[in-house]
Amino acid sequence: MAQERHPSVEPTRFVREAVTLKSILVGIVVILLSDAYITWGMLHLASRMNKSYLPMGLFFVYVVLVLANIAFDRAKSRWALSQAELQVALGMGLIGAFFPFFGLASFLPTVIAAPFYLDTPENGWRELLHEHIPRWIVLHNEDGAATLFYEGLAPHQPIPWGAWVVPIFWWGSLIFAIGWLTLCIMVILRKQWVENERLEYPLMNVSIKMAAGSDDAEGMAHMIRQRGFKIGCFLGAIAVLWNIVTFFYPLIPRLPTTPNAASWLRWMDGAPTFWVQISIYIIGFAYFARVEALFSFWVFFVLTGIEMSVFDRLGVGSSVGQGGLEAVRSQSFGAFVMIVLVSLWMSRGHLKAVFRKAFKGDAEVDDSREVLSYRTAVFGLGIGLLFVGGWLHLAGMELKVLVLYMFFAVAAYIGLSRIVAEMGLPYANISDTALNFAPIYILGSRAISAPSMVSQGFIYALFATTRGFLGPPLAQALKLTSGLKFRRNRLIGAIAIALVLGFFVSIGDTVYTAYRHGGYNLGGLTRVAGVRNNYQKAVTWIRNPQPPDWDRLTFAGSGMAIVLLLTFLRYNFIWWPLPAVGLALQGMYMARRLVFPVFMVWVYKSLILKFGGVAMYRRGQPFFIGLMVGYAFAVFFSTLIDHLFFYGHGHVVHDF
């Protein structure tokens, strides 16, 4: 089979400065518009724009920016941006747009407001949780601030912003410290992933192609004149517009291209069902991913589905809850951790060079193209880890739990960042249960203090939906900087602006909306159920101390062993077709939503490469980019229709 190569992976040198006042201002506008669009769709109960690592809310704004820039460029306007400036603006958008709905802003305010509002005589929170919660972390509801957050304010009643100042200040310090240490990690690994291993970064390769200037044959300015792009744009739009008509005429059959027209399919007794939807957004980006990565994803979905069915029939995994499903989740989490460890082992030569540069100033190691010098990144990582560890310790987490938690947290940042860069799917997650509670499963709740278990409820804000916090967006943003000409202090400033602006705008928007409409009425924006469950688990473990969960650890160990075996086979037998990366994402709801379109693209791309080669694959790229562009405009139009005709009762045409 012919192997595809992506020229955009090659580092390119730009002569003009990338980080200019114009690119930073445009980046700020991109953050504000994408955040507003994401929240707008959520409030109408319409499309969910922020579940992916290149959120639809950001992608649409970026498409509009690129098209507007083409017009400015043709008019020779001074407002036209260079390709490098567009990439900086997108990088800022990736960071800032990560916070709103389904990001940190959906979880953090609820974690702060829940403990003293949701306690009841039955759940035991007052007796078992409250004494272990520091006053500076949550709202104590003495002035009713938490109650009003969930139940809403009376008309003209002022929002109690003062009650939020202390917890937001301390949580903000933690978030910014995590952002800093994550940036340091990604700087340390960027060269290894981008230049040495040449990971694909399909999400960013598509974006870079779109940003290419008018003198580039692969750029958007040339692409929009191509027949393939026009056909793709038309089909992507029709996939949504047809179903919009059914909003008004429900008897018209709908196309299975949107969530409200798709369905679940059971393919084997005992195995998880999968979602049958022709998901345009997934199909568009999956076309740019490696065939081997797509193959790994759907094959492991089938294999773990068979495994779940067998486990359930034999009663295996019943002790860990949810039978075979939870067993497979533990196995996948073990595979995820081992993928990270193997990746770091394969990077050992590069990491040694980084530390030589950091500690000895080795002149042969070049870090001039990095956002931070290696010395700053290494020492900055150490300082960041100390700050985060100290924060969590003050919040109640004892040392042995803290060490384990920090290990798994860093693994999450690295692992999800790598998986997104390697596989290129816009969606990916791992078991948040395994990640949040791994220290308790390893040590047993008998050996852990009550404050440590209560602190597990706090960190739900950081790892709910396990999107790796800022790891993937920062890794993608640093990919965009590869080959750019920039001054370090300017680029660091742009990243800091995106982080601070995204945090405060999205958190402030969530708090404001909750007080005005009532947090209980906002569904996914405040994520009440997940927060309640996390705190309740702490109560359960305090009341009923448990030993280490050897069943979960055994399943996790089996996943680690499988990764080691597959890695050995892949590096010793060139013909071995199955990489381990797909195993890390199994057992999750999101995998069930992704597998059908991933399988479709795998079949199509395999045939294209086999019979048409790389040339035919490249000729197809404008079609798939056009498919996503047309789809993005149609999703925006659908949200507008919901706003005008179905306010508060919208239609989810974009989700996964």
XYZ file of C-alpha atoms in Angstrom:
656
model
C 0.000 0.000 0.000
C 1.279 3.426 -0.855
C 2.143 5.541 2.152
C 0.855 9.083 2.365
C 3.229 11.892 3.231
C 2.159 15.290 4.437
C 4.390 18.092 3.194
C 3.070 20.414 5.874
C 4.927 18.363 8.462
C 8.154 19.722 6.987
C 9.389 22.775 8.887
C 9.046 25.972 6.860
C 10.946 29.190 7.375
C 9.003 32.470 7.348
C 10.885 35.714 6.885
C 8.334 38.064 8.478
C 7.780 38.313 12.218
C 4.794 36.145 13.179
C 3.851 37.684 16.524
C 2.761 41.217 15.719
C 0.308 43.556 17.402
C -2.107 42.785 14.571
C -1.903 39.004 15.045
C -2.374 39.336 18.826
C -5.406 41.620 18.426
C -6.937 39.245 15.892
C -6.194 36.340 18.248
C -8.088 38.136 21.028
C -11.057 38.669 18.694
C -10.952 34.983 17.705
C -11.084 33.954 21.380
C -13.997 36.259 22.185
C -16.035 35.304 19.110
C -15.470 31.565 19.464
C -16.303 31.645 23.185
C -19.481 33.620 22.445
C -20.495 31.217 19.666
C -19.898 28.160 21.859
C -21.989 29.568 24.714
C -24.677 30.826 22.321
C -25.213 27.339 20.930
C -25.367 25.818 24.398
C -27.943 28.307 25.696
C -30.336 27.441 22.873
C -29.867 23.727 23.593
C -28.602 23.610 20.031
C -25.267 22.312 18.743
C -22.431 21.623 21.172
C -19.443 23.444 19.779
C -16.633 22.612 22.197
C -16.257 18.862 22.590
C -13.307 18.507 20.230
C -9.649 19.521 20.287
C -10.358 21.892 17.407
C -13.775 23.108 18.590
C -16.432 23.771 15.971
C -16.960 27.174 17.590
C -13.317 28.029 16.865
C -13.146 26.304 13.470
C -16.053 28.349 12.109
C -14.523 31.626 13.321
C -11.182 30.588 11.800
C -12.807 29.772 8.445
C -14.491 33.191 8.393
C -11.156 34.818 9.296
C -9.323 33.012 6.488
C -11.977 33.941 3.912
C -11.999 37.563 5.085
C -8.208 37.617 4.911
C -8.308 36.402 1.304
C -10.556 39.356 0.468
C -8.253 41.788 2.301
C -5.225 40.301 0.557
C -6.766 40.686 -2.891
C -7.707 44.276 -2.046
C -4.103 44.909 -0.918
C -5.460 46.072 2.435
C -3.098 46.754 5.320
C -5.418 44.618 7.454
C -4.443 41.467 5.549
C -2.569 38.946 7.692
C 0.367 36.839 6.612
C 0.162 33.060 6.944
C 2.391 33.248 10.023
C 0.097 35.809 11.652
C -2.954 33.648 10.917
C -1.258 30.704 12.593
C -0.493 32.780 15.695
C -4.123 33.930 15.872
C -5.324 30.329 15.568
C -2.864 29.204 18.243
C -4.271 31.800 20.634
C -7.777 30.669 19.727
C -6.944 27.033 20.488
C -5.898 27.984 24.013
C -8.691 30.451 24.724
C -11.513 28.389 23.221
C -10.609 25.395 25.351
C -12.280 26.826 28.471
C -15.990 27.379 27.690
C -18.821 24.812 27.654
C -17.550 21.242 28.087
C -14.228 22.729 29.143
C -13.027 23.994 32.498
C -15.817 26.568 32.760
C -18.438 23.809 32.845
C -16.832 22.112 35.838
C -14.905 24.578 37.985
C -17.787 26.886 39.055
C -19.878 23.847 40.018
C -17.022 22.303 41.996
C -16.758 25.614 43.876
C -20.503 26.020 44.466
C -21.629 22.433 45.114
C -20.293 21.229 48.517
C -22.281 23.549 50.780
C -25.390 23.713 48.590
C -25.934 20.074 47.646
C -25.442 18.658 51.149
C -28.514 16.976 52.646
C -29.117 15.036 55.887
C -29.112 11.859 53.793
C -25.837 12.255 51.880
C -23.693 13.011 54.933
C -21.649 15.763 53.335
C -21.960 18.103 56.316
C -20.554 15.517 58.739
C -17.938 13.898 56.496
C -16.854 16.496 53.925
C -17.239 20.039 55.196
C -14.618 19.893 57.932
C -11.991 18.811 55.380
C -12.706 21.545 52.813
C -10.495 24.657 53.082
C -12.459 27.898 53.122
C -10.458 29.376 50.251
C -11.442 26.667 47.747
C -15.264 26.768 47.673
C -18.312 28.929 48.389
C -19.525 28.339 51.941
C -22.994 29.652 51.096
C -23.208 31.812 54.215
C -24.656 34.626 52.122
C -26.628 32.328 49.810
C -24.210 32.780 46.895
C -24.171 29.048 46.096
C -27.953 28.727 46.385
C -28.494 31.613 43.991
C -25.919 30.127 41.584
C -28.128 27.062 41.108
C -31.577 28.581 41.562
C -31.081 31.951 39.881
C -31.511 35.561 40.930
C -34.664 37.603 41.085
C -34.964 40.317 38.411
C -32.596 43.234 39.037
C -30.918 41.393 41.940
C -27.125 41.929 41.763
C -24.745 39.030 41.194
C -22.649 38.339 44.338
C -19.301 38.599 42.554
C -17.513 39.271 45.839
C -18.163 35.745 47.090
C -16.251 34.352 44.101
C -13.122 36.487 44.372
C -11.177 34.301 46.827
C -11.913 30.858 45.302
C -11.421 32.120 41.741
C -8.121 33.743 42.745
C -6.753 30.508 44.206
C -8.154 28.278 41.492
C -6.845 30.706 38.902
C -3.359 30.473 40.395
C -3.562 26.679 40.097
C -4.829 26.796 36.508
C -2.125 29.231 35.408
C 0.554 27.131 37.134
C -0.726 24.028 35.351
C -0.749 25.970 32.099
C 2.865 27.005 32.694
C 4.144 23.523 33.518
C 2.199 22.084 30.566
C 3.826 24.641 28.264
C 7.231 23.611 29.624
C 6.464 19.934 28.950
C 5.286 20.638 25.411
C 8.368 22.770 24.674
C 10.593 19.924 25.858
C 8.781 17.416 23.611
C 8.015 19.589 20.554
C 11.179 18.868 18.590
C 10.942 15.140 19.278
C 7.354 14.938 18.059
C 7.456 17.446 15.188
C 10.944 16.993 13.747
C 12.269 13.623 14.956
C 9.175 11.404 14.953
C 7.319 13.658 12.502
C 3.904 13.047 14.010
C 1.097 14.030 11.676
C -0.847 16.702 13.605
C -3.747 16.368 11.114
C -5.860 19.019 12.860
C -3.122 21.597 12.423
C -2.058 20.442 8.960
C -5.559 21.197 7.710
C -5.452 24.610 9.395
C -2.002 25.395 7.998
C -3.147 24.521 4.479
C -6.105 26.857 4.873
C -3.845 29.687 6.070
C -1.375 29.365 3.181
C -0.938 32.565 1.194
C -2.210 33.369 -2.282
C 1.142 32.349 -3.749
C 0.740 28.800 -2.397
C -1.071 26.331 -4.657
C -2.382 24.486 -1.581
C -3.726 27.615 0.099
C -7.378 28.464 0.610
C -7.274 31.235 -1.995
C -6.533 28.661 -4.711
C -8.536 25.888 -3.090
C -11.879 27.708 -3.215
C -11.652 27.805 -7.029
C -11.180 24.056 -7.323
C -14.064 21.816 -8.293
C -13.372 19.321 -5.508
C -13.585 22.020 -2.838
C -16.872 23.357 -4.242
C -18.443 19.897 -4.362
C -17.275 19.140 -0.822
C -18.577 22.476 0.430
C -21.970 21.833 -1.183
C -22.285 18.313 0.248
C -21.134 19.407 3.718
C -23.781 22.133 3.757
C -26.563 19.911 2.377
C -25.799 17.331 5.094
C -27.154 19.847 7.625
C -29.483 22.079 5.583
C -31.684 19.170 4.546
C -32.272 18.276 8.178
C -33.018 21.912 9.044
C -36.023 21.669 6.724
C -37.287 18.779 8.870
C -37.394 21.130 11.880
C -40.477 22.657 10.235
C -41.705 19.585 8.331
C -41.022 16.581 10.579
C -42.559 14.065 8.152
C -39.681 14.584 5.717
C -37.057 11.819 6.196
C -33.835 13.071 7.758
C -30.298 12.290 6.624
C -28.122 10.377 9.145
C -25.601 13.218 9.127
C -26.628 14.920 12.379
C -27.088 13.508 15.908
C -30.846 14.050 15.892
C -31.126 11.773 12.848
C -28.680 9.022 13.834
C -29.209 5.835 15.839
C -27.458 3.144 17.854
C -26.658 -0.228 16.295
C -26.075 -3.433 18.251
C -23.609 -5.665 16.462
C -23.051 -8.353 19.095
C -24.824 -9.485 22.256
C -23.047 -8.066 25.284
C -20.855 -5.733 23.222
C -21.420 -1.964 23.312
C -23.593 -0.491 20.592
C -22.105 2.066 18.234
C -23.527 5.270 16.803
C -24.421 5.191 13.100
C -23.919 8.734 11.874
C -22.126 10.104 8.832
C -20.251 12.654 10.934
C -18.860 15.239 8.532
C -16.459 16.818 11.029
C -14.878 13.500 11.970
C -14.722 12.315 8.359
C -13.055 15.524 7.215
C -10.184 15.385 9.701
C -9.851 11.588 9.674
C -8.976 11.775 5.973
C -5.732 13.511 6.954
C -4.829 10.933 9.626
C -2.611 7.923 9.043
C -4.340 4.770 7.837
C -2.601 2.754 10.575
C -4.027 4.982 13.312
C -7.565 4.688 11.919
C -7.136 0.927 11.613
C -5.959 0.686 15.221
C -8.986 2.603 16.481
C -11.724 0.518 14.875
C -9.961 -2.836 15.306
C -9.544 -2.292 19.040
C -13.175 -1.190 19.256
C -14.175 -4.576 17.834
C -11.697 -6.545 19.962
C -12.626 -4.817 23.219
C -16.312 -5.202 22.342
C -15.829 -8.950 22.032
C -13.849 -8.865 25.265
C -16.684 -7.068 27.089
C -19.203 -9.598 25.837
C -17.081 -12.526 27.009
C -16.324 -10.867 30.359
C -20.016 -10.259 31.020
C -20.932 -13.849 30.191
C -18.215 -15.197 32.493
C -18.803 -12.652 35.258
C -15.301 -11.243 34.874
C -15.026 -7.674 36.119
C -18.219 -7.765 38.163
C -16.276 -6.712 41.259
C -15.275 -3.365 39.723
C -18.774 -2.321 38.706
C -20.357 -2.299 35.224
C -18.789 -5.678 34.536
C -16.833 -5.973 31.316
C -17.170 -2.280 30.478
C -15.288 -1.097 33.565
C -12.744 -3.884 33.110
C -12.018 -2.689 29.567
C -11.804 0.917 30.760
C -9.175 -0.086 33.308
C -7.340 -2.046 30.630
C -7.424 0.920 28.262
C -6.145 3.250 30.975
C -3.232 0.903 31.633
C -2.524 0.911 27.901
C -2.655 4.712 27.893
C -0.097 5.001 30.702
C 2.224 2.507 29.012
C 1.985 4.365 25.692
C 3.228 7.465 27.521
C 6.090 5.558 29.152
C 7.105 3.936 25.857
C 6.957 7.325 24.151
C 9.263 8.842 26.769
C 11.635 5.885 26.482
C 11.787 6.311 22.708
C 12.518 10.012 23.315
C 15.358 9.352 25.743
C 18.065 10.569 23.357
C 16.280 13.858 22.820
C 15.506 14.229 26.537
C 19.167 13.697 27.407
C 20.078 16.473 24.975
C 17.469 18.762 26.545
C 18.891 18.214 30.024
C 22.469 18.678 28.782
C 21.433 22.036 27.375
C 19.554 22.949 30.560
C 22.269 22.009 33.061
C 25.508 22.228 31.069
C 24.680 24.709 28.320
C 25.708 22.249 25.576
C 26.325 24.438 22.516
C 25.606 21.539 20.142
C 21.971 21.389 21.255
C 19.937 24.012 19.395
C 16.882 25.397 21.189
C 16.688 28.657 19.255
C 13.433 27.614 17.554
C 11.630 26.832 20.807
C 9.180 29.107 22.572
C 11.250 28.733 25.770
C 14.910 27.884 26.113
C 15.442 24.342 27.357
C 16.902 25.701 30.584
C 13.789 27.792 31.210
C 11.535 24.863 30.289
C 13.281 22.352 32.576
C 13.550 24.630 35.596
C 10.115 26.090 34.889
C 8.669 22.584 34.901
C 10.221 21.926 38.287
C 8.874 25.167 39.736
C 5.434 24.489 38.270
C 5.314 20.992 39.753
C 6.319 22.337 43.166
C 3.614 25.012 43.066
C 0.869 22.627 41.942
C 1.982 20.024 44.471
C 2.011 22.621 47.241
C -1.450 23.864 46.259
C -2.927 20.363 46.329
C -1.197 19.594 49.630
C -2.709 22.705 51.210
C -6.063 21.563 49.812
C -5.730 18.374 51.859
C -3.904 15.885 49.642
C -1.289 13.885 51.546
C 2.142 13.233 50.067
C 1.753 9.617 48.889
C -1.508 10.438 47.122
C -0.002 13.635 45.743
C 2.958 11.842 44.142
C 0.692 9.323 42.405
C -1.766 11.980 41.335
C 0.951 14.202 39.867
C 2.366 11.240 37.948
C -0.977 10.395 36.364
C -1.752 14.068 35.732
C 1.481 14.587 33.797
C 0.827 11.317 31.958
C -2.590 12.684 30.950
C -1.085 15.918 29.613
C 1.534 14.061 27.590
C -0.584 11.097 26.512
C -3.631 12.926 25.211
C -1.428 15.528 23.523
C 0.449 12.782 21.711
C -2.669 10.818 20.767
C -4.285 13.913 19.235
C -1.065 14.673 17.342
C -0.621 11.077 16.177
C -4.183 9.993 15.407
C -5.579 13.330 14.338
C -9.141 12.657 15.425
C -10.804 15.828 16.703
C -12.209 13.879 19.672
C -10.421 11.667 22.194
C -10.822 10.875 25.864
C -9.881 8.293 28.451
C -11.593 7.076 31.610
C -11.974 10.006 34.002
C -12.838 7.505 36.747
C -9.513 5.732 36.312
C -7.600 9.005 36.130
C -9.271 10.795 39.042
C -9.231 7.856 41.426
C -6.103 5.950 40.375
C -4.300 6.729 43.682
C -7.255 5.345 45.664
C -7.424 2.195 43.552
C -3.675 1.661 44.005
C -3.349 2.442 47.721
C -6.836 1.548 48.894
C -9.063 4.017 50.725
C -8.107 2.355 54.022
C -4.619 3.800 53.694
C -5.730 7.299 52.674
C -6.805 10.128 54.948
C -10.261 11.686 54.703
C -8.919 15.091 53.508
C -7.095 13.325 50.656
C -10.277 11.613 49.529
C -12.239 14.849 49.743
C -9.602 16.526 47.589
C -10.430 14.029 44.831
C -13.737 15.870 44.500
C -11.903 19.121 43.780
C -9.794 17.712 40.974
C -12.926 16.706 39.086
C -12.738 20.268 37.753
C -9.381 19.489 36.152
C -10.055 16.079 34.651
C -13.769 15.752 33.990
C -14.124 14.496 30.402
C -10.335 13.845 30.552
C -9.475 16.293 27.835
C -5.966 16.598 29.236
C -6.556 20.195 30.265
C -4.215 22.421 28.231
C -1.929 19.676 26.947
C -3.445 19.112 23.490
C -4.200 22.769 22.649
C -0.704 23.863 23.713
C 0.896 21.012 21.759
C -1.161 21.965 18.696
C -0.299 25.648 19.156
C 3.425 24.848 19.326
C 3.068 22.844 16.118
C 1.772 26.032 14.508
C 4.919 27.895 15.626
C 7.262 25.388 13.961
C 9.176 27.238 11.285
C 7.822 30.656 12.219
C 10.033 33.635 12.899
C 9.172 34.991 16.327
C 10.572 36.739 19.354
C 10.213 34.572 22.418
C 8.910 37.248 24.724
C 6.203 38.204 22.232
C 5.033 34.638 21.689
C 5.015 33.874 25.417
C 2.995 37.054 25.879
C 0.484 35.927 23.238
C 0.105 32.539 24.951
C -0.330 34.216 28.348
C -2.980 36.590 26.975
C -4.903 33.669 25.467
C -4.733 31.690 28.718
C -5.787 34.551 30.998
C -8.468 35.883 28.656
C -9.934 32.443 27.967
C -10.063 31.612 31.676
C -11.655 34.794 32.976
C -14.074 35.325 30.084
C -15.415 31.767 30.132
C -15.593 31.457 33.940
C -17.217 34.876 34.203
C -19.682 33.980 31.460
C -20.667 30.738 33.209
C -21.128 32.415 36.597
C -23.140 35.268 35.062
C -25.361 32.915 33.048
C -25.966 30.620 36.027
C -27.091 33.491 38.252
C -29.342 34.957 35.568
C -30.957 31.704 34.410
C -30.319 29.303 37.310
C -27.517 26.755 37.109
C -29.951 23.856 37.348
C -31.609 25.039 34.130
C -28.386 25.093 32.121
C -27.767 21.365 31.832
C -24.310 20.789 30.420
C -23.001 24.247 31.297
C -22.860 23.500 35.035
C -22.471 19.674 35.040
C -24.202 19.208 38.409
C -24.537 15.412 38.293
C -20.845 14.696 37.749
C -19.749 16.964 40.592
C -22.289 15.422 42.972
C -21.122 11.899 42.104
C -17.483 12.763 42.678
C -18.063 14.214 46.140
C -20.381 11.318 46.986
C -17.661 8.798 46.143
C -15.449 10.451 48.754
C -18.224 10.001 51.340
C -18.640 6.346 50.369
C -14.925 5.641 50.764
C -14.779 7.418 54.120
C -17.737 5.397 55.399
C -16.591 2.111 53.874
C -12.778 1.977 53.636
C -11.569 -0.393 50.930
C -8.282 -2.209 50.247
C -6.383 -1.726 46.978
C -8.529 -2.652 43.978
C -6.527 -5.579 42.666
C -9.058 -6.391 39.946
C -8.758 -2.942 38.381
C -4.984 -3.050 38.731
C -4.883 -6.462 37.044
C -6.918 -5.216 34.096
C -4.710 -2.114 33.870
C -1.635 -4.346 33.930
C -3.019 -6.405 31.047
C -3.383 -3.227 28.998
C 0.217 -2.282 29.738
C 1.392 -5.746 28.690
C -0.544 -5.540 25.409
C 1.114 -2.210 24.563
C 4.570 -3.633 25.266
C 3.827 -6.632 23.029
C 2.478 -4.524 20.171
C 5.400 -2.101 20.444
C 7.849 -5.008 20.238
C 6.071 -6.409 17.174
C 5.877 -3.024 15.460
C 9.578 -2.249 15.865
C 10.802 -5.737 15.005
C 8.485 -6.669 12.136
C 8.021 -4.019 9.455
C 4.897 -5.713 8.153
C 3.074 -5.577 11.506
C -0.027 -3.427 10.802
C -1.504 -2.732 14.242
C -0.176 0.100 16.463
C -1.278 0.224 20.097
C -2.619 3.780 20.117
C -6.240 2.800 19.446
C -6.468 0.665 22.587
C -6.025 3.685 24.879
C -9.364 5.194 23.789
C -11.643 2.170 24.186
C -14.442 1.540 26.658
C -15.543 5.166 26.449
C -18.796 6.641 25.173
C -16.876 8.803 22.724
C -15.328 5.737 21.061
C -18.825 4.426 20.358
C -19.678 7.718 18.675
C -16.515 7.841 16.545
C -16.005 4.304 15.311
C -18.469 4.283 12.378
C -17.139 7.368 10.530
C -13.567 6.326 11.339
C -14.209 2.929 9.747
C -15.750 4.600 6.682
C -12.704 6.816 6.168
C -10.303 3.914 6.755
C -11.956 1.881 3.984
C -12.018 4.813 1.578
C -8.483 6.007 2.235
C -7.040 2.489 2.100
C -8.563 2.017 -1.358
C -7.385 5.452 -2.513
C -3.786 4.796 -1.474
C -3.783 1.281 -2.882
C -5.178 2.065 -6.319
C -4.478 5.774 -6.761
C -1.412 6.351 -4.623
C -0.334 9.520 -2.886
C -1.202 11.685 -5.897
C -4.883 10.743 -5.715
C -4.851 11.204 -1.944
C -3.565 14.761 -2.366
C -6.105 15.533 -5.072
C -8.821 14.583 -2.602
C -7.690 16.994 0.112
C -9.591 20.068 -1.188
C -12.823 18.030 -1.255
C -12.553 17.076 2.412
C -11.566 20.580 3.497
C -14.525 21.913 1.525
C -16.725 19.314 3.216
C -15.815 20.722 6.643
C -16.112 24.360 5.539
C -19.612 23.865 4.126
C -20.600 21.904 7.204
C -19.326 24.644 9.545
C -21.408 27.321 7.805
C -24.485 25.084 7.850
C -24.071 24.419 11.594
C -23.921 28.169 12.191
C -27.059 28.633 10.102
C -28.812 25.896 12.100
C -27.942 27.650 15.374
C -29.294 30.903 13.936
C -32.548 29.149 12.992
C -32.808 27.761 16.523
C -32.305 31.267 17.904
C -35.042 32.735 15.724
C -37.654 29.982 15.805
C -36.841 27.487 18.574
C -35.308 29.602 21.330
C -34.414 27.347 24.260
C -35.611 24.250 22.393
C -32.916 23.887 19.768
C -31.701 20.986 17.673
C -28.333 19.315 18.137
C -26.968 19.112 14.605
C -23.337 19.094 15.771
C -22.110 17.139 18.764
C -19.463 14.559 17.865
